[in-house]
Tab-separated table of C-alpha atoms and ligand atoms in Angstrom:
chain	number	residue	atom	x	y	z
A	12	UNK	CA	220.180	61.291	62.789
A	13	UNK	CA	221.484	63.484	60.005
A	14	UNK	CA	219.967	66.791	61.127
A	15	UNK	CA	222.482	69.388	62.303
A	16	UNK	CA	222.160	70.171	65.983
A	17	UNK	CA	224.231	71.548	68.799
A	18	UNK	CA	226.127	69.332	71.202
A	19	UNK	CA	224.032	70.127	74.286
A	20	UNK	CA	222.589	67.189	76.230
A	21	UNK	CA	219.122	68.650	76.729
A	22	UNK	CA	216.620	66.064	77.860
A	23	UNK	CA	212.985	66.403	78.852
A	24	UNK	CA	211.321	63.873	81.163
A	25	UNK	CA	207.670	63.380	80.334
A	26	UNK	CA	205.204	61.316	82.324
A	27	UNK	CA	202.332	61.433	84.769
A	28	UNK	CA	202.806	62.535	88.368
A	29	UNK	CA	204.402	59.513	90.067
A	30	UNK	CA	205.837	58.002	86.873
A	31	UNK	CA	209.373	58.332	88.237
A	32	UNK	CA	210.564	61.428	86.355
A	33	UNK	CA	212.373	62.929	89.342
A	34	UNK	CA	213.916	59.625	90.409
A	35	UNK	CA	215.297	58.933	86.936
A	36	UNK	CA	216.286	62.555	86.319
A	37	UNK	CA	218.513	62.476	89.426
A	38	UNK	CA	220.344	59.452	88.067
A	39	UNK	CA	220.724	60.872	84.563
A	40	UNK	CA	221.993	64.151	85.989
A	41	UNK	CA	224.759	62.323	87.860
A	42	UNK	CA	225.637	60.229	84.834
A	43	UNK	CA	225.926	63.172	82.462
A	44	UNK	CA	227.211	65.750	84.955
A	45	UNK	CA	224.423	68.210	84.180
A	46	UNK	CA	221.716	69.686	86.440
A	47	UNK	CA	218.327	68.157	87.157
A	48	UNK	CA	215.899	71.040	86.706
A	49	UNK	CA	212.460	70.411	88.214
A	50	UNK	CA	209.888	73.173	87.903
A	51	UNK	CA	208.003	71.682	90.870
A	52	UNK	CA	211.196	71.948	92.972
A	53	UNK	CA	211.742	75.532	91.772
A	54	UNK	CA	208.223	76.480	92.860
A	55	UNK	CA	208.675	74.755	96.235
A	56	UNK	CA	212.014	76.526	96.757
A	57	UNK	CA	210.307	79.861	96.053
A	58	UNK	CA	207.553	78.969	98.475
A	59	UNK	CA	209.959	78.102	101.278
A	60	UNK	CA	211.823	81.372	100.659
A	61	UNK	CA	208.516	83.237	100.843
A	62	UNK	CA	208.836	84.917	97.432
A	63	UNK	CA	205.839	86.407	95.599
A	64	UNK	CA	206.316	83.794	92.875
A	65	UNK	CA	206.144	81.046	95.500
A	66	UNK	CA	202.924	82.430	96.943
A	67	UNK	CA	201.298	82.640	93.523
A	68	UNK	CA	202.390	79.121	92.641
A	69	UNK	CA	201.129	77.678	95.917
A	70	UNK	CA	197.554	78.740	95.178
A	71	UNK	CA	197.562	76.468	92.114
A	72	UNK	CA	199.759	73.672	93.432
A	73	UNK	CA	197.636	73.081	96.504
A	74	UNK	CA	194.624	72.532	94.203
A	75	UNK	CA	196.543	70.198	91.875
A	76	UNK	CA	196.222	72.788	89.073
A	77	UNK	CA	198.933	74.040	86.748
A	78	UNK	CA	200.614	77.320	87.633
A	79	UNK	CA	199.919	79.877	84.836
A	80	UNK	CA	202.095	79.513	81.756
A	81	UNK	CA	203.795	82.935	81.756
A	82	UNK	CA	204.971	82.541	85.334
A	83	UNK	CA	206.220	79.019	84.715
A	84	UNK	CA	207.872	79.747	81.359
A	85	UNK	CA	209.824	82.724	82.651
A	86	UNK	CA	211.049	80.829	85.707
A	87	UNK	CA	212.043	77.748	83.697
A	88	UNK	CA	213.855	79.671	80.950
A	89	UNK	CA	215.822	81.714	83.449
A	90	UNK	CA	216.970	78.561	85.241
A	91	UNK	CA	217.926	76.836	81.989
A	92	UNK	CA	220.177	79.757	81.124
A	93	UNK	CA	222.233	79.540	84.299
A	94	UNK	CA	225.918	78.728	83.790
A	95	UNK	CA	225.681	75.163	85.059
A	96	UNK	CA	223.136	74.288	82.344
A	97	UNK	CA	225.278	75.413	79.421
A	98	UNK	CA	226.171	71.913	78.272
A	99	UNK	CA	222.755	70.475	79.018
A	100	UNK	CA	220.118	69.647	81.573
A	101	UNK	CA	217.515	67.087	82.573
A	102	UNK	CA	214.251	68.971	82.557
A	103	UNK	CA	211.562	67.433	84.763
A	104	UNK	CA	207.990	68.770	84.943
A	105	UNK	CA	208.248	71.238	82.049
A	106	UNK	CA	206.729	71.685	79.518
A	107	UNK	CA	203.396	70.511	80.902
A	108	UNK	CA	200.980	71.584	78.172
A	109	UNK	CA	201.120	72.330	74.450
A	110	UNK	CA	201.319	76.108	74.921
A	111	UNK	CA	204.396	75.724	77.146
A	112	UNK	CA	205.960	73.317	74.645
A	113	UNK	CA	205.454	75.771	71.759
A	114	UNK	CA	206.839	78.656	73.753
A	115	UNK	CA	209.833	76.573	74.838
A	116	UNK	CA	210.471	75.468	71.262
A	117	UNK	CA	210.542	79.058	70.020
A	118	UNK	CA	213.005	80.019	72.786
A	119	UNK	CA	215.274	77.105	71.866
A	120	UNK	CA	215.185	77.995	68.164
A	121	UNK	CA	216.132	81.611	68.907
A	122	UNK	CA	219.004	80.416	71.074
A	123	UNK	CA	220.069	77.942	68.340
A	124	UNK	CA	219.625	75.076	70.721
A	125	UNK	CA	217.725	71.822	70.409
A	126	UNK	CA	216.473	68.991	72.572
A	127	UNK	CA	218.296	65.690	72.380
A	128	UNK	CA	215.263	63.616	73.361
A	129	UNK	CA	212.035	63.576	75.314
A	130	UNK	CA	211.872	60.514	77.567
A	131	UNK	CA	208.290	59.441	78.124
A	132	UNK	CA	208.003	57.177	81.163
A	133	UNK	CA	204.756	55.269	80.964
A	134	UNK	CA	203.175	53.777	84.115
A	135	UNK	CA	199.785	52.113	84.659
A	136	UNK	CA	197.306	54.588	86.198
A	137	UNK	CA	196.527	52.410	89.247
A	138	UNK	CA	200.216	52.245	90.094
A	139	UNK	CA	200.608	56.037	89.929
A	140	UNK	CA	198.234	56.582	92.816
A	141	UNK	CA	200.118	54.154	95.057
A	142	UNK	CA	203.420	55.726	94.139
A	143	UNK	CA	202.268	59.260	94.950
A	144	UNK	CA	200.555	58.508	98.232
A	145	UNK	CA	203.637	56.530	99.411
A	146	UNK	CA	206.122	59.137	98.195
A	147	UNK	CA	208.387	60.800	100.750
A	148	UNK	CA	210.612	63.689	99.755
A	149	UNK	CA	213.845	65.077	101.156
A	150	UNK	CA	213.507	68.797	101.896
A	151	UNK	CA	217.317	69.069	101.821
A	152	UNK	CA	218.463	67.520	98.539
A	153	UNK	CA	214.996	66.899	96.976
A	154	UNK	CA	215.595	63.139	96.640
A	155	UNK	CA	212.415	61.114	96.274
A	156	UNK	CA	211.706	57.865	98.188
A	157	UNK	CA	208.774	55.496	98.571
A	158	UNK	CA	207.768	53.887	101.847
A	159	UNK	CA	207.449	50.457	100.157
A	160	UNK	CA	208.940	50.557	96.632
A	161	UNK	CA	212.065	52.613	97.259
A	162	UNK	CA	212.622	53.035	101.018
A	163	UNK	CA	215.663	54.768	102.521
A	164	UNK	CA	218.069	52.594	104.546
A	165	UNK	CA	216.825	54.210	107.772
A	166	UNK	CA	213.051	54.858	107.853
A	167	UNK	CA	212.207	58.542	107.417
A	168	UNK	CA	215.819	59.681	106.836
A	169	UNK	CA	217.399	60.699	103.520
A	170	UNK	CA	220.219	58.323	102.477
A	171	UNK	CA	221.965	61.102	100.569
A	172	UNK	CA	221.995	63.955	103.092
A	173	UNK	CA	220.536	62.712	106.405
A	174	UNK	CA	217.579	65.141	106.471
A	175	UNK	CA	214.184	64.037	107.783
A	176	UNK	CA	211.822	63.062	104.936
A	177	UNK	CA	208.448	64.757	104.505
A	178	UNK	CA	205.225	64.089	102.615
A	179	UNK	CA	204.310	66.765	100.065
A	180	UNK	CA	200.986	68.520	100.711
A	181	UNK	CA	199.842	67.769	97.184
A	182	UNK	CA	200.506	64.015	97.604
A	183	UNK	CA	197.277	63.701	99.617
A	184	UNK	CA	194.689	61.437	97.888
A	185	UNK	CA	192.237	64.263	96.889
A	186	UNK	CA	194.937	66.358	95.242
A	187	UNK	CA	196.512	63.307	93.625
A	188	UNK	CA	193.244	62.545	91.840
A	189	UNK	CA	193.047	66.090	90.480
A	190	UNK	CA	196.685	66.072	89.348
A	191	UNK	CA	196.170	62.846	87.422
A	192	UNK	CA	193.146	64.390	85.654
A	193	UNK	CA	195.119	67.520	84.788
A	194	UNK	CA	197.869	65.295	83.407
A	195	UNK	CA	195.458	63.426	81.117
A	196	UNK	CA	193.816	66.628	79.854
A	197	UNK	CA	196.767	68.972	79.516
A	198	UNK	CA	200.070	67.099	79.547
A	199	UNK	CA	199.327	63.798	77.769
A	200	UNK	CA	198.935	65.589	74.382
A	201	UNK	CA	202.684	66.294	74.544
A	202	UNK	CA	203.322	62.626	73.780
A	203	UNK	CA	202.028	63.204	70.234
A	204	UNK	CA	203.586	66.642	70.039
A	205	UNK	CA	207.102	65.277	70.606
A	206	UNK	CA	206.486	62.091	68.675
A	207	UNK	CA	205.670	64.180	65.594
A	208	UNK	CA	208.988	65.951	66.059
A	209	UNK	CA	210.892	62.675	66.182
A	210	UNK	CA	212.093	63.299	69.730
A	211	UNK	CA	210.089	60.792	71.747
A	212	UNK	CA	211.731	57.881	73.537
A	213	UNK	CA	209.157	55.623	75.227
A	214	UNK	CA	210.180	53.688	78.329
A	215	UNK	CA	208.076	51.281	80.387
A	216	UNK	CA	208.177	52.739	83.898
A	217	UNK	CA	206.294	49.916	85.602
A	218	UNK	CA	209.557	48.068	86.332
A	219	UNK	CA	211.780	48.670	89.403
A	220	UNK	CA	213.881	51.856	89.476
A	221	UNK	CA	217.160	50.241	88.288
A	222	UNK	CA	215.489	48.509	85.348
A	223	UNK	CA	213.910	51.770	84.214
A	224	UNK	CA	217.281	53.544	84.389
A	225	UNK	CA	218.877	50.774	82.306
A	226	UNK	CA	216.085	51.009	79.734
A	227	UNK	CA	216.470	54.787	79.427
A	228	UNK	CA	220.238	54.585	79.028
A	229	UNK	CA	219.972	51.785	76.478
A	230	UNK	CA	217.611	53.886	74.387
A	231	UNK	CA	219.541	57.133	74.726
A	232	UNK	CA	222.976	55.729	74.161
A	233	UNK	CA	221.747	53.330	71.493
A	234	UNK	CA	220.123	56.245	69.668
A	235	UNK	CA	223.276	58.276	69.995
A	236	UNK	CA	225.180	55.558	68.158
A	237	UNK	CA	223.346	56.457	64.937
A	238	UNK	CA	224.575	60.050	64.791
B	317	ADP	P1	205.148	65.597	90.106
B	317	ADP	O1	206.548	65.248	90.498
B	317	ADP	O2	204.158	64.878	90.905
B	317	ADP	O3	204.899	65.433	88.641
B	317	ADP	P2	205.915	68.396	90.290
B	317	ADP	O4	206.813	68.546	91.447
B	317	ADP	O5	206.538	68.300	88.938
B	317	ADP	O6	204.969	67.124	90.513
B	317	ADP	O7	204.854	69.564	90.239
B	317	ADP	C1	204.110	69.921	91.383
B	317	ADP	C2	203.140	71.026	91.012
B	317	ADP	O8	203.880	72.181	90.581
B	317	ADP	C3	202.193	70.711	89.859
B	317	ADP	O9	201.042	69.995	90.292
B	317	ADP	C4	201.853	72.130	89.382
B	317	ADP	O10	200.920	72.770	90.249
B	317	ADP	C5	203.186	72.860	89.540
B	317	ADP	N1	203.970	72.770	88.308
B	317	ADP	C6	205.162	72.136	88.129
B	317	ADP	N2	205.596	72.266	86.872
B	317	ADP	C7	204.656	73.022	86.211
B	317	ADP	C8	204.534	73.473	84.871
B	317	ADP	N3	205.431	73.203	83.929
B	317	ADP	N4	203.429	74.229	84.576
B	317	ADP	C9	202.508	74.530	85.483
B	317	ADP	N5	202.566	74.098	86.763
B	317	ADP	C10	203.633	73.348	87.132
B	318	ADP	P1	207.567	61.997	89.428
B	318	ADP	O1	208.746	62.921	89.519
B	318	ADP	O2	207.331	61.471	88.042
B	318	ADP	O3	206.315	62.548	90.036
B	318	ADP	P2	209.024	60.398	91.435
B	318	ADP	O4	210.344	60.155	90.803
B	318	ADP	O5	208.942	61.382	92.525
B	318	ADP	O6	207.918	60.697	90.276
B	318	ADP	O7	208.448	58.992	91.932
B	318	ADP	C1	207.164	58.898	92.536
B	318	ADP	C2	207.198	57.860	93.662
B	318	ADP	O8	207.375	56.539	93.110
B	318	ADP	C3	208.343	58.044	94.640
B	318	ADP	O9	207.882	57.621	95.896
B	318	ADP	C4	209.437	57.133	94.109
B	318	ADP	O10	210.311	56.682	95.140
B	318	ADP	C5	208.625	55.976	93.550
B	318	ADP	N1	209.210	55.373	92.351
B	318	ADP	C6	209.876	56.011	91.343
B	318	ADP	N2	210.231	55.123	90.368
B	318	ADP	C7	209.755	53.911	90.774
B	318	ADP	C8	209.799	52.578	90.205
B	318	ADP	N3	210.369	52.353	89.015
B	318	ADP	N4	209.182	51.587	90.895
B	318	ADP	C9	208.591	51.830	92.088
B	318	ADP	N5	208.525	53.042	92.683
B	318	ADP	C10	209.097	54.076	92.034
B	319	ZN	ZN1	218.409	64.474	101.083
């Protein structure tokens, strides 16, 4: 695209809860050999290890609210600076509001790094609710399944690692409603934010998982051809 930038494959997945960010991020991470970094997974890992950070986060997560920016920003930036993320990462769930995006941008500038693209997966609101309430998650490898749309080969068991699947606490209908509201109020403005910066790649996420992956790759690798 003419602008000088570093070679890192840094991608951000943007989309409502249930849009398929985690599902697609897993696939992109395998394809590009870079880590899938999910701030939700980082908070849940802290919670299961009983850290102070995990306990703080849980108070907000269980209400479907965002965890405070400073806590989230510090945790995310630390993870993104681990050795395995040197050549890039698929960032899922961060940034989640304009303040986080601005803070993240200033960190990237200081580090002389840039984002390759922000993939916005768009899904009809009615579909999101069904996806979240039917979601089942692997506590072992964090893979995400759906009881109807994306079931494991053996009901209740992770295809990838054999662990027993669980339903997240915040995938209950009351919390889901709140999370979708928070998304509309706080996260949706990032679509414009990244569009203004020429980074946004829009993908229709209403199609089956494989079709969405193909659409993302076509856009990313097509775009790359213009460098
Ligand atoms: P989903 O996959 O449904 O989008 P996540 O696993 O990304 O959900 O996030 C679960 C919860 O973790 C959020 O509802 C929020 O409480 C907290 N969380 C995750 N990322 C952030 C963030 N960037 N800022 C604030 N809170 C966050
Ligand atoms: P997010 O990380 O955006 O919250 P997930 O990747 O966890 O979303 O997906 C939410 C739920 O929808 C999961 O149960 C997942 O298996 C399912 N899902 C993801 N992508 C699709 C798709 N394209 N079609 C149908 N179901 C999907
Ligand atoms: Zn697993």
